[in-house]
XYZ file of C-alpha atoms in Angstrom:
518
model
C 16.920 -28.327 33.569
C 17.825 -27.653 29.889
C 15.117 -28.182 27.332
C 17.254 -29.793 24.646
C 14.761 -29.640 21.763
C 15.422 -26.535 19.777
C 11.812 -26.516 18.647
C 10.743 -25.605 22.214
C 12.765 -22.415 22.090
C 11.433 -21.734 18.601
C 7.807 -22.274 19.745
C 8.184 -19.897 22.706
C 9.892 -17.267 20.521
C 7.151 -17.430 17.924
C 4.469 -17.134 20.611
C 6.192 -14.143 22.068
C 6.450 -12.535 18.644
C 2.640 -12.982 18.184
C 2.071 -11.209 21.460
C 4.568 -8.445 20.615
C 2.719 -7.793 17.351
C -0.251 -6.631 19.496
C 1.870 -4.165 21.478
C 2.128 -1.537 18.734
C 5.808 -2.000 18.271
C 7.142 -0.543 14.997
C 6.994 -3.018 12.171
C 10.708 -2.524 11.628
C 11.381 -3.681 15.193
C 9.180 -6.735 14.734
C 10.984 -7.575 11.514
C 14.333 -7.488 13.326
C 12.959 -9.802 16.041
C 11.601 -12.231 13.473
C 15.070 -12.392 12.026
C 16.595 -13.635 15.319
C 17.172 -17.375 15.706
C 16.203 -19.059 18.966
C 19.096 -21.221 20.116
C 18.266 -22.653 23.595
C 16.210 -22.498 26.795
C 17.720 -23.142 30.185
C 16.721 -22.105 33.735
C 14.076 -19.624 32.675
C 16.314 -17.969 30.075
C 15.917 -18.086 26.286
C 18.877 -17.316 24.131
C 18.448 -15.960 20.606
C 21.130 -15.255 18.074
C 21.520 -12.466 15.509
C 24.155 -11.607 12.915
C 23.318 -7.927 12.927
C 24.585 -5.364 15.555
C 21.700 -3.035 14.890
C 19.344 -5.795 16.001
C 21.164 -6.002 19.339
C 20.869 -2.238 19.773
C 17.192 -2.228 18.857
C 16.381 -5.056 21.267
C 18.049 -3.102 24.048
C 15.413 -0.380 23.725
C 12.557 -2.894 24.022
C 14.019 -5.355 26.577
C 11.239 -4.939 29.115
C 8.296 -5.514 26.816
C 10.062 -8.504 25.068
C 10.653 -10.292 28.372
C 7.128 -9.445 29.486
C 5.737 -11.186 26.418
C 8.120 -14.111 26.810
C 6.903 -14.595 30.358
C 3.292 -14.334 29.315
C 3.797 -16.972 26.546
C 5.743 -19.375 28.904
C 3.385 -18.839 31.920
C 6.501 -18.279 34.062
C 9.114 -15.594 34.410
C 11.501 -15.597 31.448
C 14.707 -13.773 30.688
C 16.243 -12.962 27.311
C 19.858 -13.270 26.322
C 21.102 -12.047 22.925
C 24.020 -13.761 21.298
C 25.711 -11.769 18.550
C 27.534 -13.811 15.906
C 29.063 -11.913 12.958
C 28.074 -13.174 9.558
C 30.514 -15.731 8.190
C 32.575 -18.349 9.900
C 34.079 -17.821 13.308
C 37.851 -18.161 13.520
C 39.158 -21.644 14.224
C 41.390 -22.118 17.255
C 45.046 -22.554 16.422
C 46.716 -25.782 17.492
C 47.743 -25.555 21.143
C 51.282 -26.683 20.382
C 51.815 -23.672 18.071
C 49.730 -20.934 19.778
C 51.807 -18.029 20.955
C 50.691 -15.687 23.697
C 49.872 -13.026 21.143
C 47.918 -15.552 18.983
C 45.987 -16.668 22.092
C 44.985 -13.047 22.855
C 43.912 -12.452 19.262
C 41.986 -15.634 18.957
C 40.237 -15.133 22.321
C 39.239 -11.603 21.332
C 37.703 -12.876 18.088
C 35.811 -15.751 19.665
C 34.436 -13.673 22.545
C 32.527 -11.300 20.222
C 29.546 -13.686 19.770
C 28.830 -13.817 23.520
C 25.550 -13.764 25.354
C 25.215 -10.738 27.588
C 24.559 -11.393 31.240
C 22.822 -9.752 34.168
C 19.776 -7.499 34.391
C 17.800 -7.087 31.130
C 18.565 -3.444 30.753
C 22.238 -3.956 31.660
C 22.567 -7.113 29.488
C 21.337 -5.521 26.256
C 21.744 -1.778 26.735
C 23.558 0.092 23.985
C 26.171 1.505 26.309
C 27.432 -2.035 27.206
C 28.416 -2.799 23.633
C 32.194 -2.626 23.368
C 33.024 -2.101 19.701
C 36.099 -3.887 18.549
C 38.942 -2.155 16.776
C 37.726 -3.805 13.582
C 34.261 -2.331 13.985
C 35.683 1.129 14.577
C 37.817 0.773 11.484
C 34.760 -0.235 9.458
C 32.794 2.763 10.704
C 35.714 5.083 9.796
C 36.044 3.525 6.358
C 32.263 4.007 5.752
C 32.591 7.645 6.731
C 35.406 8.143 4.309
C 33.444 6.392 1.550
C 30.479 8.661 2.116
C 32.625 11.776 2.034
C 34.401 10.943 -1.202
C 31.313 9.720 -3.081
C 29.263 12.673 -4.325
C 26.332 10.394 -5.036
C 25.653 10.066 -1.319
C 23.510 12.982 -0.289
C 22.080 14.213 2.999
C 18.483 13.269 3.639
C 16.198 16.267 3.692
C 13.708 16.923 6.593
C 10.769 16.167 4.279
C 12.342 12.951 2.986
C 13.200 11.782 6.479
C 9.478 11.437 7.258
C 9.027 8.762 4.599
C 9.664 5.807 6.939
C 8.264 2.317 7.267
C 6.472 3.350 10.441
C 4.565 6.050 8.581
C 3.585 3.865 5.656
C -0.122 2.946 5.662
C -0.466 -0.707 4.823
C -3.240 -2.728 3.172
C -3.644 -5.821 1.060
C -2.864 -3.717 -1.976
C 0.670 -2.883 -0.903
C 1.625 -5.422 1.760
C 3.790 -7.631 -0.507
C 5.838 -4.640 -1.585
C 6.085 -3.344 1.960
C 7.307 -6.599 3.439
C 9.860 -7.098 0.645
C 11.149 -3.550 1.034
C 11.561 -4.013 4.827
C 13.433 -7.231 4.378
C 15.832 -5.562 1.924
C 16.353 -2.690 4.275
C 17.077 -5.093 7.138
C 19.558 -6.928 4.939
C 17.684 -10.128 5.832
C 16.802 -11.412 2.343
C 19.507 -11.363 -0.370
C 17.270 -13.264 -2.766
C 15.208 -10.100 -3.425
C 17.878 -8.730 -5.686
C 16.916 -6.739 -7.560
C 13.704 -5.795 -5.749
C 11.392 -4.345 -8.461
C 8.287 -2.499 -7.271
C 5.730 -1.468 -9.797
C 2.331 0.343 -9.777
C 0.596 3.424 -11.100
C 1.754 6.910 -10.209
C 0.831 8.127 -6.690
C 0.397 4.724 -5.006
C 3.362 4.896 -2.590
C 6.315 3.460 -4.488
C 8.584 6.358 -3.719
C 7.635 6.237 -0.047
C 8.876 2.640 0.165
C 12.084 3.437 -1.674
C 12.836 6.347 0.692
C 11.842 4.241 3.634
C 14.624 1.801 2.655
C 17.092 4.687 2.459
C 16.042 6.169 5.828
C 16.052 2.829 7.546
C 19.682 2.014 6.411
C 20.867 5.563 7.275
C 19.451 5.229 10.826
C 20.247 1.605 11.539
C 23.252 0.556 9.478
C 25.123 3.582 8.233
C 28.148 1.430 7.245
C 26.074 0.451 4.160
C 26.259 3.202 1.516
C 22.728 3.689 0.188
C 22.017 6.003 -2.727
C 18.592 7.055 -4.002
C 18.322 8.345 -7.592
C 15.241 9.013 -9.671
C 15.664 8.157 -13.349
C 15.928 11.803 -14.413
C 18.853 12.386 -12.083
C 20.479 9.162 -13.187
C 20.271 10.326 -16.830
C 21.760 13.663 -15.870
C 24.663 11.946 -14.043
C 25.485 10.001 -17.168
C 25.081 12.762 -19.768
C 27.095 15.282 -17.750
C 29.954 12.791 -17.301
C 29.968 12.130 -21.049
C 30.113 15.833 -21.882
C 32.754 16.628 -19.310
C 36.033 18.030 -20.682
C 37.994 15.521 -18.500
C 38.089 12.135 -20.231
C 38.274 10.503 -16.816
C 34.825 11.848 -15.717
C 33.023 8.752 -17.069
C 35.412 6.414 -15.325
C 34.958 8.363 -12.036
C 31.213 8.134 -12.308
C 31.357 4.405 -12.927
C 33.598 3.996 -9.840
C 31.228 6.121 -7.699
C 28.309 3.951 -8.674
C 30.301 0.788 -8.139
C 31.149 1.923 -4.592
C 27.553 1.680 -3.425
C 26.066 -1.035 -1.235
C 22.412 -0.311 -1.910
C 21.421 1.455 -5.146
C 17.823 2.670 -5.452
C 16.454 4.016 -8.729
C 12.914 5.379 -9.040
C 10.804 5.713 -12.210
C 12.994 3.310 -14.258
C 10.525 3.665 -17.177
C 11.992 7.087 -17.870
C 15.232 5.526 -19.076
C 13.393 4.185 -22.157
C 14.826 5.560 -25.393
C 18.095 6.761 -23.757
C 20.388 4.129 -25.316
C 23.617 5.443 -23.729
C 22.091 5.736 -20.248
C 20.528 2.314 -20.506
C 23.888 0.866 -21.466
C 25.513 2.479 -18.456
C 22.677 1.287 -16.209
C 23.096 -2.249 -17.600
C 26.818 -2.278 -16.832
C 26.327 -0.758 -13.374
C 23.571 -3.210 -12.602
C 25.731 -6.238 -13.549
C 28.793 -5.009 -11.582
C 26.794 -4.320 -8.365
C 24.903 -7.665 -8.556
C 28.156 -9.595 -9.207
C 29.685 -7.967 -6.165
C 26.757 -8.892 -3.900
C 25.336 -5.344 -3.692
C 21.548 -4.639 -3.437
C 19.532 -2.956 -6.145
C 15.966 -1.621 -5.667
C 13.935 -0.316 -8.645
C 10.494 1.149 -9.118
C 8.425 1.739 -12.200
C 4.835 2.308 -13.364
C 5.072 -0.895 -15.415
C 6.223 -4.490 -15.019
C 9.633 -5.524 -16.372
C 7.818 -7.292 -19.241
C 5.824 -4.181 -20.098
C 9.036 -2.147 -20.225
C 10.000 -4.423 -23.138
C 6.961 -3.307 -25.189
C 6.502 -0.354 -27.568
C 8.676 1.889 -29.767
C 11.224 2.789 -27.052
C 11.209 -0.573 -25.334
C 14.130 -1.925 -23.321
C 15.848 -4.798 -25.062
C 15.381 -8.297 -23.685
C 18.806 -8.400 -21.927
C 17.720 -5.428 -19.788
C 14.167 -6.623 -19.026
C 15.429 -10.044 -18.120
C 17.761 -8.457 -15.546
C 15.015 -6.294 -14.184
C 12.786 -9.271 -13.594
C 15.512 -11.644 -12.317
C 14.955 -10.927 -8.617
C 11.635 -10.240 -6.861
C 8.816 -8.285 -8.515
C 6.220 -6.717 -6.104
C 3.058 -4.946 -7.246
C 1.264 -2.022 -5.556
C -2.406 -1.882 -6.538
C -4.862 0.999 -6.434
C -6.403 1.408 -2.951
C -9.741 -0.185 -2.071
C -12.340 1.713 -0.085
C -11.008 0.164 3.106
C -7.473 1.294 2.428
C -8.663 4.762 1.434
C -10.479 5.055 4.776
C -7.403 3.961 6.660
C -5.252 6.462 4.694
C -7.699 9.283 5.370
C -7.982 8.615 9.105
C -4.222 8.291 9.408
C -3.434 11.430 7.340
C -5.944 13.572 9.264
C -4.718 12.394 12.651
C -1.092 12.822 11.670
C -1.632 16.341 10.236
C -3.505 17.374 13.302
C -0.729 16.087 15.584
C 1.987 17.771 13.502
C 0.079 21.047 13.458
C -0.293 21.021 17.286
C 3.347 20.212 17.837
C 4.620 22.805 15.314
C 2.044 25.442 16.283
C 0.526 25.607 12.831
C -2.851 27.316 12.814
C -5.867 26.077 10.784
C -5.279 22.366 11.081
C -6.219 21.711 14.736
C -9.823 20.580 14.226
C -11.173 17.070 14.046
C -12.697 15.274 11.090
C -15.562 13.073 12.424
C -15.641 9.376 11.525
C -18.778 9.875 9.442
C -17.026 12.612 7.452
C -14.015 10.287 6.953
C -16.350 7.593 5.580
C -17.770 10.069 3.003
C -14.335 11.321 2.102
C -13.294 7.756 1.291
C -16.252 7.431 -1.011
C -15.439 10.609 -2.904
C -11.635 10.159 -2.977
C -9.741 9.086 -6.134
C -6.970 6.540 -6.137
C -3.878 8.628 -6.187
C -2.515 8.535 -2.605
C -0.552 11.788 -3.015
C -3.813 13.537 -3.963
C -5.641 11.849 -1.082
C -3.107 13.368 1.321
C -3.723 16.857 -0.132
C -7.494 16.206 -0.021
C -7.198 15.385 3.669
C -5.314 18.573 4.382
C -8.042 20.659 2.722
C -10.813 18.838 4.553
C -8.998 19.213 7.906
C -8.699 22.968 7.260
C -12.380 23.134 6.419
C -13.250 21.148 9.532
C -11.192 23.494 11.665
C -12.984 26.467 10.179
C -16.358 24.839 10.717
C -15.503 24.172 14.415
C -14.674 27.795 14.849
C -18.194 28.661 13.563
C -19.731 26.023 15.888
C -20.581 23.822 12.920
C -19.471 20.502 11.368
C -17.822 19.648 8.115
C -20.609 18.968 5.578
C -20.946 16.565 2.647
C -21.286 19.527 0.356
C -17.935 20.942 1.453
C -16.308 17.495 1.002
C -17.843 17.186 -2.498
C -16.502 20.626 -3.490
C -13.008 19.796 -2.267
C -13.083 16.388 -3.993
C -13.918 18.027 -7.350
C -10.913 20.307 -6.905
C -8.621 17.360 -6.326
C -10.167 15.102 -8.933
C -11.786 17.088 -11.703
C -14.399 15.088 -13.607
C -13.809 16.626 -17.017
C -12.394 13.391 -18.353
C -14.782 10.504 -18.168
C -13.560 7.654 -15.996
C -13.193 4.317 -17.847
C -15.123 1.491 -16.281
C -14.531 -2.206 -16.483
C -17.797 -2.476 -18.432
C -16.361 -0.054 -21.034
C -13.354 -2.283 -21.447
C -15.467 -5.452 -21.741
C -17.752 -3.869 -24.422
C -14.806 -2.848 -26.495
C -13.184 -6.276 -26.330
C -16.511 -7.963 -27.148
C -16.885 -5.760 -30.222
C -13.374 -6.334 -31.454
C -13.501 -10.150 -31.076
C -17.194 -10.441 -31.930
C -18.127 -12.385 -28.869
C -20.959 -12.020 -26.310
C -20.607 -10.853 -22.723
C -21.475 -14.234 -21.225
C -18.673 -15.954 -23.167
C -16.212 -13.258 -22.165
C -16.754 -13.530 -18.436
C -17.714 -17.231 -18.320
C -15.652 -20.313 -17.540
C -15.462 -21.868 -20.952
C -11.828 -22.403 -21.889
C -12.147 -22.479 -25.718
C -9.051 -21.166 -27.390
C -11.076 -18.520 -29.202
C -12.251 -17.133 -25.876
C -8.995 -17.194 -23.924
C -7.240 -14.395 -25.791
C -10.105 -11.838 -25.505
C -10.576 -12.764 -21.854
C -6.876 -12.267 -21.077
C -6.847 -9.032 -23.054
C -9.955 -7.653 -21.345
C -8.521 -8.350 -17.846
C -5.178 -6.795 -18.834
C -6.861 -3.617 -20.189
C -9.093 -3.376 -17.120
C -5.985 -3.344 -14.973
C -4.302 -0.780 -17.195
C -7.204 1.624 -17.736
C -9.486 1.302 -14.760
C -8.618 2.482 -11.265
C -9.833 -0.772 -9.693
C -8.247 -3.388 -7.514
C -7.492 -6.884 -8.924
C -10.191 -8.197 -6.606
C -12.709 -5.836 -8.232
C -11.569 -6.904 -11.683
C -11.961 -10.572 -10.794
C -15.476 -9.979 -9.602
C -16.376 -8.440 -12.941
C -15.039 -11.491 -14.731
C -17.196 -14.174 -13.175
C -15.678 -14.056 -9.677
C -12.119 -14.984 -10.746
C -9.488 -15.104 -8.040
C -6.575 -12.735 -7.612
C -4.209 -15.450 -8.865
C -6.249 -16.005 -12.048
C -6.305 -12.234 -12.783
C -2.549 -12.090 -12.247
C -2.126 -14.974 -14.667
C -4.081 -13.230 -17.427
C -1.954 -10.095 -16.916
C 1.221 -12.193 -17.193
C 0.026 -13.941 -20.344
C -0.632 -10.603 -22.084
C 2.658 -9.134 -20.857
C 4.605 -12.032 -22.303
C 2.633 -12.262 -25.591
C 2.918 -8.469 -26.176
C 6.667 -8.703 -25.889
C 7.082 -11.738 -28.134
C 4.318 -11.257 -30.734
C 4.139 -7.889 -32.487
C 0.812 -8.725 -34.154
C -0.743 -9.506 -30.765
C 0.739 -6.282 -29.337
C -0.777 -4.295 -32.192
C -4.221 -5.822 -31.527
C -4.061 -4.909 -27.834
C -2.951 -1.375 -28.748
C -5.817 -0.993 -31.247
C -8.415 -1.932 -28.632
C -6.791 0.363 -26.054
C -6.865 3.282 -28.447
C -10.496 2.610 -29.281
C -11.381 2.716 -25.553
C -9.474 5.932 -25.060
C -11.149 7.502 -28.076
C -7.831 7.785 -29.971
C -8.786 5.702 -33.021
């Protein structure tokens, strides 16, 4: 008997997704499944719909475990059918009185594409049962020709190919950016356009950008995806302008226009390059107006890129911030520990598989805990730190010993020299209190006097800029303020610095005093 309420199918599907999340499926696969729409339940079969062929192919590889979780959630055997419906409207049937035999065949062929697959789970949704239409083959051939004639599309190197979503170590500090990047890669959220990811150097921004590129190359190669760091983007423009052929600039513009997903890393490096910024602005507008996706990364927010001597003008910063802006924060102790455990295990497995000597030992859990305490906040440096510690652990095992705290300390000092004194949140608070002539209790308290709001906002902003601490840590040092309150203070200072030069000068003066530059 058919269960007519669509909410029943939705409830079962969501319960099954919760169970699948515990089965160690790749997050990219789970994201695809979440994008499917439950349509109906009848006779022990649930039908879900997707508009993406790569989702159908991915489901085929996981059919058994999906149906197992559906059955567990329903407390009875369940089967899964996948209905593929191309994005856009399906063709309407011609009037019977005017439908020729050729029209009938063409219309039937078009309508049959969004069909549910029948039979055994493996047979129903296996890749080899998918019969591509002539239109799909034509699209694939056109995408191949576009890649070949566009020099901006480059092969992905072996090293870069490892920067995937599945190898990205997640935590509260980067989860918003991770989720947004995955949705952009899936093509499931066109409101994140542009997607702007910001955070300090070495926190994993480039990994996410490359993960988008790798995901699209593997799952939807018909979309042309191009990754460029800002330096390469500048070179593209300057070389075209200097080229003896007057048409070089027009060709470059056409090449950039013929991209479906444009990724630009380290956007802040475009500052002060007026010609390149103008070219970027025009390219940005053309791609967005044609429904193409743009992903950007920077060490500053769009508002902060509008500050200072070489600031972007407001028309550019307003475009940069017009989509979805996602932060990546410095890692907490918990995320550092997760990174260290993951890196050490991954390096050991890679070494065993590739027969690399010197990295086959094990770093004990207690040693990982101490490594997390001694590690800095740059994730790239943490990865190098793990490699050194794993090598030291392997050597210690060969001697019948264990990795010591003294060895970890020595390796940490090599990765993070302590010659430059780290700036603490207390240092920032003291400098702000001196500048505004207020006491500490007033700065971190809850009084909302106008005279206290500016120094409080400025202190929080400077703590985020100068101290390698999470927003939660900063909030704790300012009277237990919430993450949202800290973000509000940062936003207030960003906006005021852009609009009020006198305010910007005050913030710069305090910052220089803290850094010892005054």
